CSV table of C-alpha atoms and ligand atoms in Angstrom, one decimal:
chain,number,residue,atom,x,y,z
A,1,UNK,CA,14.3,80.1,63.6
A,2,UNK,CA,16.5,82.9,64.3
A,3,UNK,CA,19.0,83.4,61.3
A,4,UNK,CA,22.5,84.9,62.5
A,5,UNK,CA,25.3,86.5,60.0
A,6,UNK,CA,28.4,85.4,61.8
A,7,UNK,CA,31.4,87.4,59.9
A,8,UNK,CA,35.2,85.6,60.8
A,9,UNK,CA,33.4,82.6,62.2
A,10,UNK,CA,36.2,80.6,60.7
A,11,UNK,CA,38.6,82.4,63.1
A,12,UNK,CA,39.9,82.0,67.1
A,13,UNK,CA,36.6,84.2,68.7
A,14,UNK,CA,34.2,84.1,65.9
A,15,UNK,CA,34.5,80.1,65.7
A,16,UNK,CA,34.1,79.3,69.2
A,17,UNK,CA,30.9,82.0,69.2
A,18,UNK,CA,29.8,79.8,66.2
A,19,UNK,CA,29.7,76.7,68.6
A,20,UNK,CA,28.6,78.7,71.5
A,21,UNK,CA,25.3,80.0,70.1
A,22,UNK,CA,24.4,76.7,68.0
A,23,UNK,CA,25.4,74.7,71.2
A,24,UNK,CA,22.9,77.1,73.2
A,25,UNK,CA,19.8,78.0,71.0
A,26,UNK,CA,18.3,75.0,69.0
A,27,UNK,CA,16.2,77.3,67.2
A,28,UNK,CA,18.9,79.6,66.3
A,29,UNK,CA,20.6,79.2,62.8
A,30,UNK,CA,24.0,81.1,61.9
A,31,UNK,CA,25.5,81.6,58.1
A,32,UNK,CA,29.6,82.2,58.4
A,33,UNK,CA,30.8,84.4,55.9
A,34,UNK,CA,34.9,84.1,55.8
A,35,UNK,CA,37.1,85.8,53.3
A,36,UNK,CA,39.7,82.5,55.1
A,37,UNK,CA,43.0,84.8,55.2
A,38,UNK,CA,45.6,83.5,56.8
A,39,UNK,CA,43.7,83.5,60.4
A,40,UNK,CA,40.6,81.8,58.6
A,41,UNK,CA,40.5,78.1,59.5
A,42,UNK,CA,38.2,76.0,58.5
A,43,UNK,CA,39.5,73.2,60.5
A,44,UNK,CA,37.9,75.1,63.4
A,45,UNK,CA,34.1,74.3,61.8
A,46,UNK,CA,35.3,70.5,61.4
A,47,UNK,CA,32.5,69.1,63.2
A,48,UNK,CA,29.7,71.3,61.9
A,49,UNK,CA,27.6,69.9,58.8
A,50,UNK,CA,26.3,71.9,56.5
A,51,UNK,CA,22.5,71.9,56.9
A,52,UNK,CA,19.4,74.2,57.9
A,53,UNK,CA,21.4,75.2,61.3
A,54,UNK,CA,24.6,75.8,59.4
A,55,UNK,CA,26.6,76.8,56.3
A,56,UNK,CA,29.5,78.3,55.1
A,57,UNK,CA,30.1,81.2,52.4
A,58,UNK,CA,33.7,82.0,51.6
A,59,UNK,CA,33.8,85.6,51.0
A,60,UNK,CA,34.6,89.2,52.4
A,61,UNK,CA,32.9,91.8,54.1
A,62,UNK,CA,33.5,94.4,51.7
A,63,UNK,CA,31.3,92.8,49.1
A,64,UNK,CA,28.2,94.8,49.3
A,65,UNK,CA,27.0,92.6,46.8
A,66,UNK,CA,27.6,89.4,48.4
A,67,UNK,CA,26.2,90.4,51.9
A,68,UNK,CA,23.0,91.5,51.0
A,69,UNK,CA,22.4,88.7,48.9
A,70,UNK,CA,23.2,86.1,51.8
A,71,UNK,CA,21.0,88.5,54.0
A,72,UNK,CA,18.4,87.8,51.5
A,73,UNK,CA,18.8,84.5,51.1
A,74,UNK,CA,19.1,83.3,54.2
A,75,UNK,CA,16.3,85.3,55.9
A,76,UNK,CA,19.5,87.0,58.2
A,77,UNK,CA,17.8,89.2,61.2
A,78,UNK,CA,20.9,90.2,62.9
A,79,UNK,CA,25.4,90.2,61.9
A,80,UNK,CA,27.8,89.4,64.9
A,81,UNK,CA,31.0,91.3,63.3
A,82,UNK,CA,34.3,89.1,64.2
A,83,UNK,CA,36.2,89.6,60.7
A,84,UNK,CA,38.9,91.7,61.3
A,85,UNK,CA,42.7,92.0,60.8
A,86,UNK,CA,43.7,90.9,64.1
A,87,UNK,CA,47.5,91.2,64.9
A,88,UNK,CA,49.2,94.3,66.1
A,89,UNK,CA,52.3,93.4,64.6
A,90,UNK,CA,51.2,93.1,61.5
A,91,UNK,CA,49.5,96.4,61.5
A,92,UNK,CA,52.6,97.8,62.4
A,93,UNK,CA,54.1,96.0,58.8
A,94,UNK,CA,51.4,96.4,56.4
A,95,UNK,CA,48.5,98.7,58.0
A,96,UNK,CA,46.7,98.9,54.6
A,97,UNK,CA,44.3,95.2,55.0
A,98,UNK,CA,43.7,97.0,58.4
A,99,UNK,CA,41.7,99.7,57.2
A,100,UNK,CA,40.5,98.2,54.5
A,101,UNK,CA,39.1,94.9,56.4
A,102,UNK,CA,38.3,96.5,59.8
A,103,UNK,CA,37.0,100.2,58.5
A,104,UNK,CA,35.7,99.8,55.4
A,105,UNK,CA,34.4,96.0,55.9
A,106,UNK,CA,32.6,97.2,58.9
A,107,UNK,CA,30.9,100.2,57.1
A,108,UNK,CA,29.5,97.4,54.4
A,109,UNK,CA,28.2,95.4,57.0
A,110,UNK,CA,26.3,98.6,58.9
A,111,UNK,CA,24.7,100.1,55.4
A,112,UNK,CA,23.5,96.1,55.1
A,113,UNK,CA,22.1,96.4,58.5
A,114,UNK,CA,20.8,99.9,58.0
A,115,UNK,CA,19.2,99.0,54.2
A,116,UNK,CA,17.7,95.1,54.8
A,117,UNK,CA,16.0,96.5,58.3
A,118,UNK,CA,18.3,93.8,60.1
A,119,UNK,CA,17.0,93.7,63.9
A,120,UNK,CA,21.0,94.4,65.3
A,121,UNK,CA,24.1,94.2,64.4
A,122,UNK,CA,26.8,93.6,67.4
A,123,UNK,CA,30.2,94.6,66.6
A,124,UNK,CA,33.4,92.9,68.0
A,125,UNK,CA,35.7,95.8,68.9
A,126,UNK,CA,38.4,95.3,71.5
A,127,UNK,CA,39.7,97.7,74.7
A,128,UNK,CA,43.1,98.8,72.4
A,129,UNK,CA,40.8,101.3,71.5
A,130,UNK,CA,41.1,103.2,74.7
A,131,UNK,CA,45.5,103.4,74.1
A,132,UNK,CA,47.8,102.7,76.8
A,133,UNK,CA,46.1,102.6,80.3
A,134,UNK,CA,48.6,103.7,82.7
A,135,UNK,CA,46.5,103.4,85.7
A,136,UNK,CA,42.4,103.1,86.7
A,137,UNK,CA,39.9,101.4,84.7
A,138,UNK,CA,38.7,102.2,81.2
A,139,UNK,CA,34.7,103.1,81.3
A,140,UNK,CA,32.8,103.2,78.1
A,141,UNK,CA,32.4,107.0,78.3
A,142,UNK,CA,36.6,107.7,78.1
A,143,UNK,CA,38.1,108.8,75.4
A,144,UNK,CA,39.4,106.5,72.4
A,145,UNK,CA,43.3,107.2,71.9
A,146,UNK,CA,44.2,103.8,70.1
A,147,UNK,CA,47.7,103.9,69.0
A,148,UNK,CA,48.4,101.1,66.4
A,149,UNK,CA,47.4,100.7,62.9
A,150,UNK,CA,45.0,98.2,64.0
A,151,UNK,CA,44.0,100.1,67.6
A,152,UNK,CA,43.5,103.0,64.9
A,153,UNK,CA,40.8,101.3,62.3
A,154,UNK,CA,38.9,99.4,65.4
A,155,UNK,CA,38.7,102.9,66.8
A,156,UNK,CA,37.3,104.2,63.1
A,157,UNK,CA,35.1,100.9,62.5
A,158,UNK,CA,33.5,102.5,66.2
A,159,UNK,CA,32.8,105.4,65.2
A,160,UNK,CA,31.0,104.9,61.7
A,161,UNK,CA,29.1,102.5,63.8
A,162,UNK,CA,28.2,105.1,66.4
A,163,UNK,CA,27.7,107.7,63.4
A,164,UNK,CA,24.9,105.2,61.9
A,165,UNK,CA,23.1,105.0,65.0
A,166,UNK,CA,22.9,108.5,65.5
A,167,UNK,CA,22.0,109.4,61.8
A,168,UNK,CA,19.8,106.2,60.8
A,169,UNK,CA,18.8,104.8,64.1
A,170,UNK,CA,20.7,101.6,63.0
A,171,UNK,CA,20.7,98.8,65.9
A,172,UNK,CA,24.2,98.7,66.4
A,173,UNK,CA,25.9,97.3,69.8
A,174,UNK,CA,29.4,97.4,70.4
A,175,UNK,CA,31.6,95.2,72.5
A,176,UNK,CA,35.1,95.7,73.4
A,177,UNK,CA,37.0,92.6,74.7
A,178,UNK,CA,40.1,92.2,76.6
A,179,UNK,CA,42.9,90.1,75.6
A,180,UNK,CA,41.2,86.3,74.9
A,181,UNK,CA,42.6,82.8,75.3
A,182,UNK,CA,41.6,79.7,74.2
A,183,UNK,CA,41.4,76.4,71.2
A,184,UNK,CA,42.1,77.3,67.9
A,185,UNK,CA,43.8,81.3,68.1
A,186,UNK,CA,46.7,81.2,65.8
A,187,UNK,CA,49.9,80.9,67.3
A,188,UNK,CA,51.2,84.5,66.4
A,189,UNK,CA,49.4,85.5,69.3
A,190,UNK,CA,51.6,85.6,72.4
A,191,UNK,CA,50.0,82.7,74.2
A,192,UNK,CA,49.2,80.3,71.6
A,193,UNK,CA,52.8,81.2,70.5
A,194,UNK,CA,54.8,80.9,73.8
A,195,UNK,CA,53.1,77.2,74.4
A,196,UNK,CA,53.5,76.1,71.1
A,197,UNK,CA,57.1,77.2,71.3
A,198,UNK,CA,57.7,76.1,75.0
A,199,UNK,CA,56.4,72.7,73.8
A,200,UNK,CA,59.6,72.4,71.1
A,201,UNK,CA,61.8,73.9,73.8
A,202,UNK,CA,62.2,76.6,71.6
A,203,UNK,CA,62.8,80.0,73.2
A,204,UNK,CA,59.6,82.5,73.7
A,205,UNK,CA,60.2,86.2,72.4
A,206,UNK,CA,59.6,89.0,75.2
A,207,UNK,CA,59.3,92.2,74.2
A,208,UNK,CA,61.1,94.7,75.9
A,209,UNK,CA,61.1,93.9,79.6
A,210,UNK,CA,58.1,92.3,79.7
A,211,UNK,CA,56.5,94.3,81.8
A,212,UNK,CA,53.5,95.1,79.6
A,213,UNK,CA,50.0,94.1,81.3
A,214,UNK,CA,46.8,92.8,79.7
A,215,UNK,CA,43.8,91.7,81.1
A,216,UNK,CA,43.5,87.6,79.7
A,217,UNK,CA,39.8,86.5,79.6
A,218,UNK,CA,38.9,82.7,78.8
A,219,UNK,CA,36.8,82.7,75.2
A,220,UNK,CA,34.2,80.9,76.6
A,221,UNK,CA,33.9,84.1,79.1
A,222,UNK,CA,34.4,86.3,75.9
A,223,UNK,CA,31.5,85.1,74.2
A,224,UNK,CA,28.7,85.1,76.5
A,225,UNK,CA,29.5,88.5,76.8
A,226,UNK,CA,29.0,89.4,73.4
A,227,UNK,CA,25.5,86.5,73.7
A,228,UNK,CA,24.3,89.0,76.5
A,229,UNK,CA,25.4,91.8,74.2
A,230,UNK,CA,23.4,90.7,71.1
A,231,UNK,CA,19.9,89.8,73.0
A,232,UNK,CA,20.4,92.6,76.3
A,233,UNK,CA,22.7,95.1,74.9
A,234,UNK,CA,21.2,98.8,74.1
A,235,UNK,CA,22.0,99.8,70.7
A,236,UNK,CA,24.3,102.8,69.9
A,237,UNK,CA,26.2,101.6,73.2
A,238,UNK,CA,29.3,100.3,73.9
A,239,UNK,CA,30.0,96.7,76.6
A,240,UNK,CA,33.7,96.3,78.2
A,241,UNK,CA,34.0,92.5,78.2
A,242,UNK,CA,37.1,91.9,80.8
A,243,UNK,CA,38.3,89.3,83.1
A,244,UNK,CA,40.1,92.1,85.4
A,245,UNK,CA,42.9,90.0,85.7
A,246,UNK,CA,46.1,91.3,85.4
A,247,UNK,CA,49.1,89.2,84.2
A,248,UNK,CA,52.5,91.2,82.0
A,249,UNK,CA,54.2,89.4,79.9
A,250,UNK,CA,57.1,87.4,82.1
A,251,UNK,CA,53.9,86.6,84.2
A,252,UNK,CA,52.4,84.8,81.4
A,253,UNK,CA,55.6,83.3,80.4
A,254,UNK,CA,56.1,81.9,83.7
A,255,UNK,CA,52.8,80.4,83.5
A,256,UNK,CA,52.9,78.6,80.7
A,257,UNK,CA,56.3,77.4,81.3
A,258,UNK,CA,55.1,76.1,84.7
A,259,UNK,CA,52.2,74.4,83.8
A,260,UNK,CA,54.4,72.5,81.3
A,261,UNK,CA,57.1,71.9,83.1
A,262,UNK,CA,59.4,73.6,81.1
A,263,UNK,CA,62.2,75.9,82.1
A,264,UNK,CA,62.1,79.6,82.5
A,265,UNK,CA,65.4,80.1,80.6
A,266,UNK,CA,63.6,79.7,77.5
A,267,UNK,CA,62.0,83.0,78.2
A,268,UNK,CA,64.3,85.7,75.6
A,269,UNK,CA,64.1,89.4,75.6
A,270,UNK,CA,63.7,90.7,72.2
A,271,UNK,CA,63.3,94.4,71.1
A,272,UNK,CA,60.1,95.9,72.2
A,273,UNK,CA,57.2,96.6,69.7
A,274,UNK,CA,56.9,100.0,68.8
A,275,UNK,CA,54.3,102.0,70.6
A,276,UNK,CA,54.2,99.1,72.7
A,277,UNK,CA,50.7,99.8,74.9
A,278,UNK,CA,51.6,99.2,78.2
A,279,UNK,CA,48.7,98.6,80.1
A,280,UNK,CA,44.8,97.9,79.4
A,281,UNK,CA,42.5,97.3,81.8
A,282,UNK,CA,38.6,97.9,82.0
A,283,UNK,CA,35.9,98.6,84.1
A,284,UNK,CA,32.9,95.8,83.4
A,285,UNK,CA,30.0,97.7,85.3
A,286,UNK,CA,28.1,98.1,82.5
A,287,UNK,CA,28.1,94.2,81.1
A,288,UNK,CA,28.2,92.8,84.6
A,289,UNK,CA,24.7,95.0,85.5
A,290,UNK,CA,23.0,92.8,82.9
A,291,UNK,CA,23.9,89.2,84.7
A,292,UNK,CA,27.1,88.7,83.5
A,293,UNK,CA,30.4,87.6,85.3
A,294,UNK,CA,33.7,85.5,83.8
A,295,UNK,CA,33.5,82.2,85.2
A,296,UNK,CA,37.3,81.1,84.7
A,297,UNK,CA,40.1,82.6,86.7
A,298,UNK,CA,43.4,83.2,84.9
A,299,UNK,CA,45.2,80.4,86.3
A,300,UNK,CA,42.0,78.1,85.5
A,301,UNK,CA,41.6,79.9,81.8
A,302,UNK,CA,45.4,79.6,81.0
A,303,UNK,CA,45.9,75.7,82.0
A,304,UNK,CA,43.0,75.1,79.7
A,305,UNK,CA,44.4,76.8,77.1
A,306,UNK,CA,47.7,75.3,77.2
A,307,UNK,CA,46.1,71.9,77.5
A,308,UNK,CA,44.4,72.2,74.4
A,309,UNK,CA,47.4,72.9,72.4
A,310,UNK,CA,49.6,70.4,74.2
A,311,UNK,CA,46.6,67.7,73.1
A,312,UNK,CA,46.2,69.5,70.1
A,313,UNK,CA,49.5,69.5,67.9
A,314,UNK,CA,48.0,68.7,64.5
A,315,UNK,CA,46.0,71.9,64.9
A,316,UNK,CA,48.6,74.0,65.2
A,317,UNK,CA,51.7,72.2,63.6
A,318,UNK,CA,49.5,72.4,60.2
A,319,UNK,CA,49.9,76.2,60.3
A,320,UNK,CA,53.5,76.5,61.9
A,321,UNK,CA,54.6,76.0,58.5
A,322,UNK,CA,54.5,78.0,54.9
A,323,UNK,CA,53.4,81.9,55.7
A,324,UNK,CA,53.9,81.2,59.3
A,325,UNK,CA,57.6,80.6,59.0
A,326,UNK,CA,57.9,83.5,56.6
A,327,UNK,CA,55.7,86.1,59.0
A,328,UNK,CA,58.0,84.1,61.9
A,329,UNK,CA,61.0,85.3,59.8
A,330,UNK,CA,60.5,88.7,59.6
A,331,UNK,CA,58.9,89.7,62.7
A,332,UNK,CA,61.6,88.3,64.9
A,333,UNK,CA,64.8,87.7,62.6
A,334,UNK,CA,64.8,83.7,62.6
A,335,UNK,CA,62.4,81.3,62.7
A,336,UNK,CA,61.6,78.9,65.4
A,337,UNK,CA,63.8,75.5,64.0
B,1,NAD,P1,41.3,86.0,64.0
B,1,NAD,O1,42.4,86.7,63.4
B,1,NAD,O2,41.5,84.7,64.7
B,1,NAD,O3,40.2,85.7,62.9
B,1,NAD,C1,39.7,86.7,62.0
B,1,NAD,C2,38.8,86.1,61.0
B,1,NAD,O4,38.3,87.1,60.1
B,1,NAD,C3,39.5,85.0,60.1
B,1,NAD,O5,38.8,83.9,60.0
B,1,NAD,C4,39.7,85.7,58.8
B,1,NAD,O6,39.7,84.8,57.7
B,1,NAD,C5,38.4,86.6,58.8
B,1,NAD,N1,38.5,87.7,57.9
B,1,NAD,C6,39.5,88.6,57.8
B,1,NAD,N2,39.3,89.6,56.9
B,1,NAD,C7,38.1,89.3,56.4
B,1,NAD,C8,37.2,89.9,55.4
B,1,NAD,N3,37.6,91.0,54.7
B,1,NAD,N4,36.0,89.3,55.1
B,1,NAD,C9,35.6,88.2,55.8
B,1,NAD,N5,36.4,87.6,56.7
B,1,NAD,C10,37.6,88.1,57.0
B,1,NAD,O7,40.6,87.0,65.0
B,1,NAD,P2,40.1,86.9,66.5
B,1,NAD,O8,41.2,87.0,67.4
B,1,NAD,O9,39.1,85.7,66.6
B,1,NAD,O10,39.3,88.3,66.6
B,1,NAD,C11,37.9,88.3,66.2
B,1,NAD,C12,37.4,89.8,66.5
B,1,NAD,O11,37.5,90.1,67.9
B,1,NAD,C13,38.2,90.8,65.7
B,1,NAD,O12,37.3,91.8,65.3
B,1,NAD,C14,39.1,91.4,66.8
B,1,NAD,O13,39.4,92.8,66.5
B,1,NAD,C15,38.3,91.2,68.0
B,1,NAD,N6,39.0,91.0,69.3
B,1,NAD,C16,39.9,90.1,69.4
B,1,NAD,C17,40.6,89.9,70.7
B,1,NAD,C18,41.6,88.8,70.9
B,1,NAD,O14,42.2,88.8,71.9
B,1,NAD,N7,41.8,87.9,70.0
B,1,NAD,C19,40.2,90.6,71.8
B,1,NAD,C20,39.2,91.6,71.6
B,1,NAD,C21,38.6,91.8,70.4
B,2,DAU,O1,43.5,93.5,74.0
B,2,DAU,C1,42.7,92.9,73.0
B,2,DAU,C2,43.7,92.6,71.8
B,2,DAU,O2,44.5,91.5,72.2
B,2,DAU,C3,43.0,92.2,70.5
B,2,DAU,O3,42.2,93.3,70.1
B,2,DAU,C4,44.0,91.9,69.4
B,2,DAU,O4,43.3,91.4,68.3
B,2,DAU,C5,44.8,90.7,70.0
B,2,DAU,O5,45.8,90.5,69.0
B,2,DAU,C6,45.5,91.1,71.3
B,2,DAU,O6,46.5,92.2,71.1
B,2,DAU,P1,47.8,92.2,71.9
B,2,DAU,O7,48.8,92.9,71.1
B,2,DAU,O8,47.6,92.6,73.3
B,2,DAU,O9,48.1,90.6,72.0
B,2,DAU,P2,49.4,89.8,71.7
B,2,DAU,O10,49.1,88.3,72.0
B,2,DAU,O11,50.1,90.1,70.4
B,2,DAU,O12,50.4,90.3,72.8
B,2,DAU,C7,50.1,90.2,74.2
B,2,DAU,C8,51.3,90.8,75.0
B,2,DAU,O13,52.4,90.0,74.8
B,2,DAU,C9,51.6,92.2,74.5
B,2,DAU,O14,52.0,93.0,75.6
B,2,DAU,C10,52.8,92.0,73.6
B,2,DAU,C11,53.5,90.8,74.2
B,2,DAU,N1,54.2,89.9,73.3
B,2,DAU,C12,53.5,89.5,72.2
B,2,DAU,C13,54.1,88.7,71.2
B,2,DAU,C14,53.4,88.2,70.0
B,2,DAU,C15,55.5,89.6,73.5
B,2,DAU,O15,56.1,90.0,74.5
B,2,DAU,N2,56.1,88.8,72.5
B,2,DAU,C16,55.5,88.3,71.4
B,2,DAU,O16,56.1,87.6,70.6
């Protein structure tokens, strides 16, 4: 039995790799440890039972304490790193959980790694870290210039990872993913939010002129990369995970409302986000050299996605509701009625 840590495996990525690795490897065990902010949802664990192949520990990643003691007691050989602040535009509000969560939580996890003799730790990083992309591809080897609060402690949480290799020889792999879509992300992200919204026929907030591109990869995609990452992946190296598709904003908008048949006047322009990035976009050489390719276009990823929620409203109208509305509030002056 192979024991995994899975940190923020009640969350969007970390839940669906939760599912992905006990759906692929019976002899695989994972232990989640959530702190269950605001993103955590346990609803998205519903049909696991606690047992031999599974448990749950509430709790955060900047408890020494408590992570070496689960490592011990669970007979952990390896952490997959989701937990993380996650939201751009909250870093831009309240940067402080940011570092805290994503730097120093991160740094807790490695000197766990490093002291218990863990076999690997993978760590979920993302392609902000490489700033606004204006044109090319982003290789492994360029330069990090993130430019958020949040781009900014992924970047740091890197680093001390890299540092620990280099110092302590600790088996650290990191992944950086492109923009994901899929069940259960919460819907202050802009697809979950534009299809929840589009399916109240209430309008969907573009910032600026919606002209900024990401590269939207299906989770399923997203987490056999990080699969290949954790068994294949060479440790003190970084894996672009990306879809290479590239869809801006009214693009995605346009989607979504098509696929619902919904109109596009719903779509408003709202101020831009400051420091908006304005491009991403990566080169997947490196992860695609050890087998792996994206098996869902965009078109193909997106009309799953929006199915899900359409089919799925108690998921999502539990949430769109107490610190939602307030979050809703402040980021965008009104709250969807
Ligand atoms: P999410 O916001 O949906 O979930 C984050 C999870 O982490 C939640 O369950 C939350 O409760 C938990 N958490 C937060 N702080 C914690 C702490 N201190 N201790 C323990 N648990 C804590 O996030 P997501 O979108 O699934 O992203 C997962 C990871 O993937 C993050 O590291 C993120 O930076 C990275 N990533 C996300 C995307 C994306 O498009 N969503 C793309 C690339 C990389
Ligand atoms: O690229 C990977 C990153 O993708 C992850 O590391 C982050 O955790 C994740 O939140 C996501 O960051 P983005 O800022 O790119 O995603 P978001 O869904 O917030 O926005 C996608 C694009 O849509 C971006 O250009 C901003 C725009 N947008 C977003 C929202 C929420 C709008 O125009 N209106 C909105 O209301």
């Amino acid at each position: 039995m192979h024991t995994l840590l899975v940190t923020g495996g009640a969350g969007f990525i970390g839940s669906n790799f939760v599912h992905y690795v006990l759906g692929k490897y019976p002899d695989y065990a994972v232990v989640v440890l959530d702190k269950l902010t605001y993103a955590g949802n346990l609803d998205n664990l519903r049909d696991l039972t606690e047992g031999p192949r599974y448990r749950f520990v509430r709790g955060d990643i900047a408890d020494a304490a408590l992570v070496e003691r689960l490592v011990g007691e669970h007979g952990v050989r390896a952490i997959v790193n989701f937990a993380a602040e996650t939201h751009v535009d909250r870093s831009i509000m309240d940067p402080g959980a940011f570092i805290q969560t994503d730097v120093y939580g991160t740094h807790v996890l490695l000197e766990a790694t490093r002291k218990c003799g863990l076999d690997r730790m993978v760590h979920i990083s993302t392609d902000e870290v490489y700033g606004s992309v204006p044109t090319g591809l982003s290789t492994e080897e360029d330069k990090l210039e993130p430019r958020s609060p949040y781009a900014a402690s992924k970047a740091g949480a890197e680093l001390i990872a890299f540092a620990y290799h280099t110092t302590y020889a600790t088996p650290v792999v990191v992944t950086r993913g492109a923009n994901t879509i899929g069940p259960c992300q919460y819907p202050e992200k802009a697809v979950p939010l534009f299809t929840t919204n589009a399916l109240d026929d209430q309008p969907l907030p573009i910032y600026g002129t919606g002209t900024a591109v990401r590269d939207y990869i299906y989770v399923e995609d997203h987490c056999a990369g990080i699969d290949l990452v954790l068994h294949q992946g060479e440790p003190g190296r970084a894996y672009n995970i990306g879809a290479g598709n590239e869809v801006n904003t009214v693009e995605l908008a346009a989607a979504i409302l098509d696929f619902l048949g919904k109109p596009h006047s719903l779509m408003r322009f709202v101020a831009d986000r400051p420091g908006h990035d304005m491009r991403y976009a990566l080169d997947t050489a490196r992860l695609r050299a050890l087998g792996w390719a994206p098996r869902y276009s965009f078109h193909e990823a997106m009309e799953k996605t929006v199915a899900w929620y359409r089919d799925n409203e108690w998921w999502w109208r539990r949430i769109k509701s107490g610190e939602y509305l307030e979050y809703y509030r402040k980021q965008y002056g009104r709250q969807p009625t």
